[in-house]
Amino acid sequence: MGDNATFDAAFLDGIDPRIVERICATLQCDRRGIVDVAPVSAGLTNKSFRFSCAGEAYIYRHPGVGSDALINRTSEAYALGIARKLGLDSTFVHEDPIEGWKISRFIPNAKSLDPMDDEQLKTAMEMCRKLHESGAHLDRKFDFFEEGKRYESQLKER
């Protein structure tokens, strides 16, 4: 076994075995098919890692402790499904709406939207228009002010 294969096996042995089972069930693969594993340090509380399977790169997100108090995972999973169906997000593979773990296709060198780049902004607004004109509906209201107050209250409790 090469160094990378040794790291992959050691990394997978060191995580909750349910995570490997989820990946295998979702991607219909064998544990040995999960290769090129690398931790990702992004997000506030989530634990994520990148991996490849059958020649395609993915990212697995495991929700951090307490993140369920901030994010409605059922609404998130539903919204991601809508975005995939509308062709707005080709990366979304699966999210468990109860536990919050998610598998997405990994996009190397991805960058955040630059609001000063007119072409990027135009594309983003076209995507927003497509979503808003689709008739898709979430059974959830998101009020920025109220959510901000809720987040602040939770921070004060901690």
PDB file of C-alpha atoms in Angstrom:
ATOM      1  CA  MET A   1       0.000   0.000   0.000  1.00  0.00           C
ATOM      2  CA  GLY A   2       1.275   3.492  -0.879  1.00  0.00           C
ATOM      3  CA  ASP A   3       1.391   6.391   1.544  1.00  0.00           C
ATOM      4  CA  ASN A   4      -1.887   7.855   0.279  1.00  0.00           C
ATOM      5  CA  ALA A   5      -3.703   4.517   0.540  1.00  0.00           C
ATOM      6  CA  THR A   6      -2.331   4.111   4.073  1.00  0.00           C
ATOM      7  CA  PHE A   7      -3.560   7.595   5.026  1.00  0.00           C
ATOM      8  CA  ASP A   8      -6.981   6.932   3.450  1.00  0.00           C
ATOM      9  CA  ALA A   9      -7.414   3.681   5.392  1.00  0.00           C
ATOM     10  CA  ALA A  10      -6.151   5.210   8.656  1.00  0.00           C
ATOM     11  CA  PHE A  11      -8.417   8.253   8.288  1.00  0.00           C
ATOM     12  CA  LEU A  12     -11.467   6.110   7.574  1.00  0.00           C
ATOM     13  CA  ASP A  13     -10.612   3.810  10.498  1.00  0.00           C
ATOM     14  CA  GLY A  14     -10.427   6.849  12.784  1.00  0.00           C
ATOM     15  CA  ILE A  15     -13.897   8.216  12.077  1.00  0.00           C
ATOM     16  CA  ASP A  16     -17.308   7.022  13.155  1.00  0.00           C
ATOM     17  CA  PRO A  17     -17.997   3.856  11.117  1.00  0.00           C
ATOM     18  CA  ARG A  18     -21.528   5.108  10.415  1.00  0.00           C
ATOM     19  CA  ILE A  19     -20.009   7.853   8.256  1.00  0.00           C
ATOM     20  CA  VAL A  20     -18.322   5.301   6.000  1.00  0.00           C
ATOM     21  CA  GLU A  21     -21.555   3.278   5.893  1.00  0.00           C
ATOM     22  CA  ARG A  22     -23.494   6.404   4.845  1.00  0.00           C
ATOM     23  CA  ILE A  23     -21.044   7.173   2.056  1.00  0.00           C
ATOM     24  CA  CYS A  24     -21.097   3.588   0.783  1.00  0.00           C
ATOM     25  CA  ALA A  25     -24.902   3.424   0.879  1.00  0.00           C
ATOM     26  CA  THR A  26     -25.371   6.816  -0.781  1.00  0.00           C
ATOM     27  CA  LEU A  27     -22.790   6.302  -3.536  1.00  0.00           C
ATOM     28  CA  GLN A  28     -23.388   2.546  -3.786  1.00  0.00           C
ATOM     29  CA  CYS A  29     -19.710   1.758  -3.351  1.00  0.00           C
ATOM     30  CA  ASP A  30     -17.434  -0.423  -1.282  1.00  0.00           C
ATOM     31  CA  ARG A  31     -15.292   1.027   1.524  1.00  0.00           C
ATOM     32  CA  ARG A  32     -12.171   0.279  -0.513  1.00  0.00           C
ATOM     33  CA  GLY A  33     -13.523   2.551  -3.244  1.00  0.00           C
ATOM     34  CA  ILE A  34     -13.222   5.597  -0.989  1.00  0.00           C
ATOM     35  CA  VAL A  35      -9.801   7.076  -1.782  1.00  0.00           C
ATOM     36  CA  ASP A  36      -7.895  10.374  -1.795  1.00  0.00           C
ATOM     37  CA  VAL A  37      -9.263  11.320   1.607  1.00  0.00           C
ATOM     38  CA  ALA A  38      -8.284  14.737   2.947  1.00  0.00           C
ATOM     39  CA  PRO A  39      -9.630  16.745   5.875  1.00  0.00           C
ATOM     40  CA  VAL A  40     -11.184  20.103   5.012  1.00  0.00           C
ATOM     41  CA  SER A  41     -10.979  22.970   7.446  1.00  0.00           C
ATOM     42  CA  ALA A  42     -13.954  25.068   6.446  1.00  0.00           C
ATOM     43  CA  GLY A  43     -17.074  26.056   8.315  1.00  0.00           C
ATOM     44  CA  LEU A  44     -17.610  27.165  11.876  1.00  0.00           C
ATOM     45  CA  THR A  45     -18.569  23.921  13.605  1.00  0.00           C
ATOM     46  CA  ASN A  46     -18.938  21.320  10.860  1.00  0.00           C
ATOM     47  CA  LYS A  47     -16.368  18.606  10.337  1.00  0.00           C
ATOM     48  CA  SER A  48     -15.797  17.926   6.665  1.00  0.00           C
ATOM     49  CA  PHE A  49     -13.502  15.871   4.492  1.00  0.00           C
ATOM     50  CA  ARG A  50     -12.919  15.472   0.791  1.00  0.00           C
ATOM     51  CA  PHE A  51     -12.676  12.062  -0.854  1.00  0.00           C
ATOM     52  CA  SER A  52     -12.944  10.391  -4.227  1.00  0.00           C
ATOM     53  CA  CYS A  53     -15.059   7.453  -5.283  1.00  0.00           C
ATOM     54  CA  ALA A  54     -15.292   5.919  -8.754  1.00  0.00           C
ATOM     55  CA  GLY A  55     -13.174   8.724 -10.190  1.00  0.00           C
ATOM     56  CA  GLU A  56     -15.331  11.574  -8.856  1.00  0.00           C
ATOM     57  CA  ALA A  57     -14.427  13.943  -5.993  1.00  0.00           C
ATOM     58  CA  TYR A  58     -16.894  14.547  -3.161  1.00  0.00           C
ATOM     59  CA  ILE A  59     -17.091  16.311   0.156  1.00  0.00           C
ATOM     60  CA  TYR A  60     -18.749  14.883   3.265  1.00  0.00           C
ATOM     61  CA  ARG A  61     -20.091  17.339   5.828  1.00  0.00           C
ATOM     62  CA  HIS A  62     -20.789  16.192   9.347  1.00  0.00           C
ATOM     63  CA  PRO A  63     -22.734  18.803  11.317  1.00  0.00           C
ATOM     64  CA  GLY A  64     -20.964  20.312  14.284  1.00  0.00           C
ATOM     65  CA  VAL A  65     -22.251  20.159  17.828  1.00  0.00           C
ATOM     66  CA  GLY A  66     -25.030  22.681  18.314  1.00  0.00           C
ATOM     67  CA  SER A  67     -25.400  23.549  14.630  1.00  0.00           C
ATOM     68  CA  ASP A  68     -28.864  21.997  14.627  1.00  0.00           C
ATOM     69  CA  ALA A  69     -29.956  24.860  16.898  1.00  0.00           C
ATOM     70  CA  LEU A  70     -28.966  27.311  14.153  1.00  0.00           C
ATOM     71  CA  ILE A  71     -29.929  25.490  10.977  1.00  0.00           C
ATOM     72  CA  ASN A  72     -33.177  23.793  10.076  1.00  0.00           C
ATOM     73  CA  ARG A  73     -31.704  20.743   8.308  1.00  0.00           C
ATOM     74  CA  THR A  74     -35.068  19.589   6.951  1.00  0.00           C
ATOM     75  CA  SER A  75     -35.559  22.924   5.178  1.00  0.00           C
ATOM     76  CA  GLU A  76     -31.931  22.950   4.060  1.00  0.00           C
ATOM     77  CA  ALA A  77     -32.204  19.470   2.496  1.00  0.00           C
ATOM     78  CA  TYR A  78     -35.464  20.378   0.766  1.00  0.00           C
ATOM     79  CA  ALA A  79     -34.035  23.658  -0.571  1.00  0.00           C
ATOM     80  CA  LEU A  80     -30.920  21.894  -1.874  1.00  0.00           C
ATOM     81  CA  GLY A  81     -33.143  19.367  -3.629  1.00  0.00           C
ATOM     82  CA  ILE A  82     -35.080  22.191  -5.279  1.00  0.00           C
ATOM     83  CA  ALA A  83     -31.851  23.878  -6.388  1.00  0.00           C
ATOM     84  CA  ARG A  84     -30.635  20.596  -7.892  1.00  0.00           C
ATOM     85  CA  LYS A  85     -33.958  19.980  -9.666  1.00  0.00           C
ATOM     86  CA  LEU A  86     -33.901  23.492 -11.153  1.00  0.00           C
ATOM     87  CA  GLY A  87     -30.310  23.050 -12.356  1.00  0.00           C
ATOM     88  CA  LEU A  88     -28.997  25.681  -9.946  1.00  0.00           C
ATOM     89  CA  ASP A  89     -26.797  23.287  -7.954  1.00  0.00           C
ATOM     90  CA  SER A  90     -25.208  20.334  -9.696  1.00  0.00           C
ATOM     91  CA  THR A  91     -23.054  19.529  -6.647  1.00  0.00           C
ATOM     92  CA  PHE A  92     -25.766  18.353  -4.252  1.00  0.00           C
ATOM     93  CA  VAL A  93     -25.913  14.571  -3.869  1.00  0.00           C
ATOM     94  CA  HIS A  94     -27.728  13.867  -0.578  1.00  0.00           C
ATOM     95  CA  GLU A  95     -28.483  15.300   2.855  1.00  0.00           C
ATOM     96  CA  ASP A  96     -30.037  13.503   5.771  1.00  0.00           C
ATOM     97  CA  PRO A  97     -32.737  15.968   6.879  1.00  0.00           C
ATOM     98  CA  ILE A  98     -32.748  14.669  10.453  1.00  0.00           C
ATOM     99  CA  GLU A  99     -29.045  14.208  11.244  1.00  0.00           C
ATOM    100  CA  GLY A 100     -27.776  16.902   8.872  1.00  0.00           C
ATOM    101  CA  TRP A 101     -24.882  15.033   7.248  1.00  0.00           C
ATOM    102  CA  LYS A 102     -24.430  15.826   3.585  1.00  0.00           C
ATOM    103  CA  ILE A 103     -22.534  14.592   0.541  1.00  0.00           C
ATOM    104  CA  SER A 104     -21.808  16.956  -2.338  1.00  0.00           C
ATOM    105  CA  ARG A 105     -19.614  16.880  -5.390  1.00  0.00           C
ATOM    106  CA  PHE A 106     -16.333  18.639  -4.654  1.00  0.00           C
ATOM    107  CA  ILE A 107     -15.443  21.634  -6.808  1.00  0.00           C
ATOM    108  CA  PRO A 108     -11.689  22.299  -6.723  1.00  0.00           C
ATOM    109  CA  ASN A 109     -10.627  25.934  -6.478  1.00  0.00           C
ATOM    110  CA  ALA A 110     -14.207  27.083  -5.839  1.00  0.00           C
ATOM    111  CA  LYS A 111     -14.489  30.725  -4.852  1.00  0.00           C
ATOM    112  CA  SER A 112     -17.168  32.833  -3.247  1.00  0.00           C
ATOM    113  CA  LEU A 113     -19.139  35.214  -5.402  1.00  0.00           C
ATOM    114  CA  ASP A 114     -17.348  38.492  -6.021  1.00  0.00           C
ATOM    115  CA  PRO A 115     -20.137  41.111  -5.879  1.00  0.00           C
ATOM    116  CA  MET A 116     -17.833  43.609  -7.621  1.00  0.00           C
ATOM    117  CA  ASP A 117     -17.564  41.366 -10.698  1.00  0.00           C
ATOM    118  CA  ASP A 118     -20.455  42.351 -12.970  1.00  0.00           C
ATOM    119  CA  GLU A 119     -20.459  39.035 -14.859  1.00  0.00           C
ATOM    120  CA  GLN A 120     -20.594  36.971 -11.662  1.00  0.00           C
ATOM    121  CA  LEU A 121     -23.302  39.211 -10.252  1.00  0.00           C
ATOM    122  CA  LYS A 122     -25.343  38.915 -13.458  1.00  0.00           C
ATOM    123  CA  THR A 123     -25.124  35.102 -13.323  1.00  0.00           C
ATOM    124  CA  ALA A 124     -26.128  35.074  -9.646  1.00  0.00           C
ATOM    125  CA  MET A 125     -29.135  37.313 -10.292  1.00  0.00           C
ATOM    126  CA  GLU A 126     -30.219  35.132 -13.226  1.00  0.00           C
ATOM    127  CA  MET A 127     -30.078  32.136 -10.888  1.00  0.00           C
ATOM    128  CA  CYS A 128     -32.129  34.012  -8.268  1.00  0.00           C
ATOM    129  CA  ARG A 129     -34.715  34.923 -10.897  1.00  0.00           C
ATOM    130  CA  LYS A 130     -34.946  31.290 -12.034  1.00  0.00           C
ATOM    131  CA  LEU A 131     -35.524  30.189  -8.450  1.00  0.00           C
ATOM    132  CA  HIS A 132     -38.100  32.871  -7.672  1.00  0.00           C
ATOM    133  CA  GLU A 133     -40.012  32.296 -10.901  1.00  0.00           C
ATOM    134  CA  SER A 134     -40.012  28.504 -10.456  1.00  0.00           C
ATOM    135  CA  GLY A 135     -42.962  28.459  -8.084  1.00  0.00           C
ATOM    136  CA  ALA A 136     -40.927  26.404  -5.592  1.00  0.00           C
ATOM    137  CA  HIS A 137     -41.987  26.950  -2.005  1.00  0.00           C
ATOM    138  CA  LEU A 138     -40.510  26.106   1.397  1.00  0.00           C
ATOM    139  CA  ASP A 139     -42.801  25.620   4.345  1.00  0.00           C
ATOM    140  CA  ARG A 140     -40.516  27.849   6.389  1.00  0.00           C
ATOM    141  CA  LYS A 141     -40.245  31.569   6.919  1.00  0.00           C
ATOM    142  CA  PHE A 142     -36.811  33.170   7.341  1.00  0.00           C
ATOM    143  CA  ASP A 143     -36.818  36.653   8.793  1.00  0.00           C
ATOM    144  CA  PHE A 144     -33.260  38.027   8.956  1.00  0.00           C
ATOM    145  CA  PHE A 145     -34.015  40.273  11.923  1.00  0.00           C
ATOM    146  CA  GLU A 146     -35.827  37.601  13.951  1.00  0.00           C
ATOM    147  CA  GLU A 147     -33.197  34.961  13.147  1.00  0.00           C
ATOM    148  CA  GLY A 148     -30.453  37.405  14.156  1.00  0.00           C
ATOM    149  CA  LYS A 149     -32.169  37.978  17.504  1.00  0.00           C
ATOM    150  CA  ARG A 150     -32.517  34.219  17.978  1.00  0.00           C
ATOM    151  CA  TYR A 151     -28.802  33.671  17.229  1.00  0.00           C
ATOM    152  CA  GLU A 152     -27.876  36.481  19.626  1.00  0.00           C
ATOM    153  CA  SER A 153     -30.031  34.951  22.367  1.00  0.00           C
ATOM    154  CA  GLN A 154     -28.362  31.573  21.906  1.00  0.00           C
ATOM    155  CA  LEU A 155     -24.909  33.157  22.075  1.00  0.00           C
ATOM    156  CA  LYS A 156     -25.796  34.931  25.317  1.00  0.00           C
ATOM    157  CA  GLU A 157     -26.931  31.608  26.828  1.00  0.00           C
ATOM    158  CA  ARG A 158     -23.498  30.134  26.126  1.00  0.00           C
TER     159      ARG A 158
END
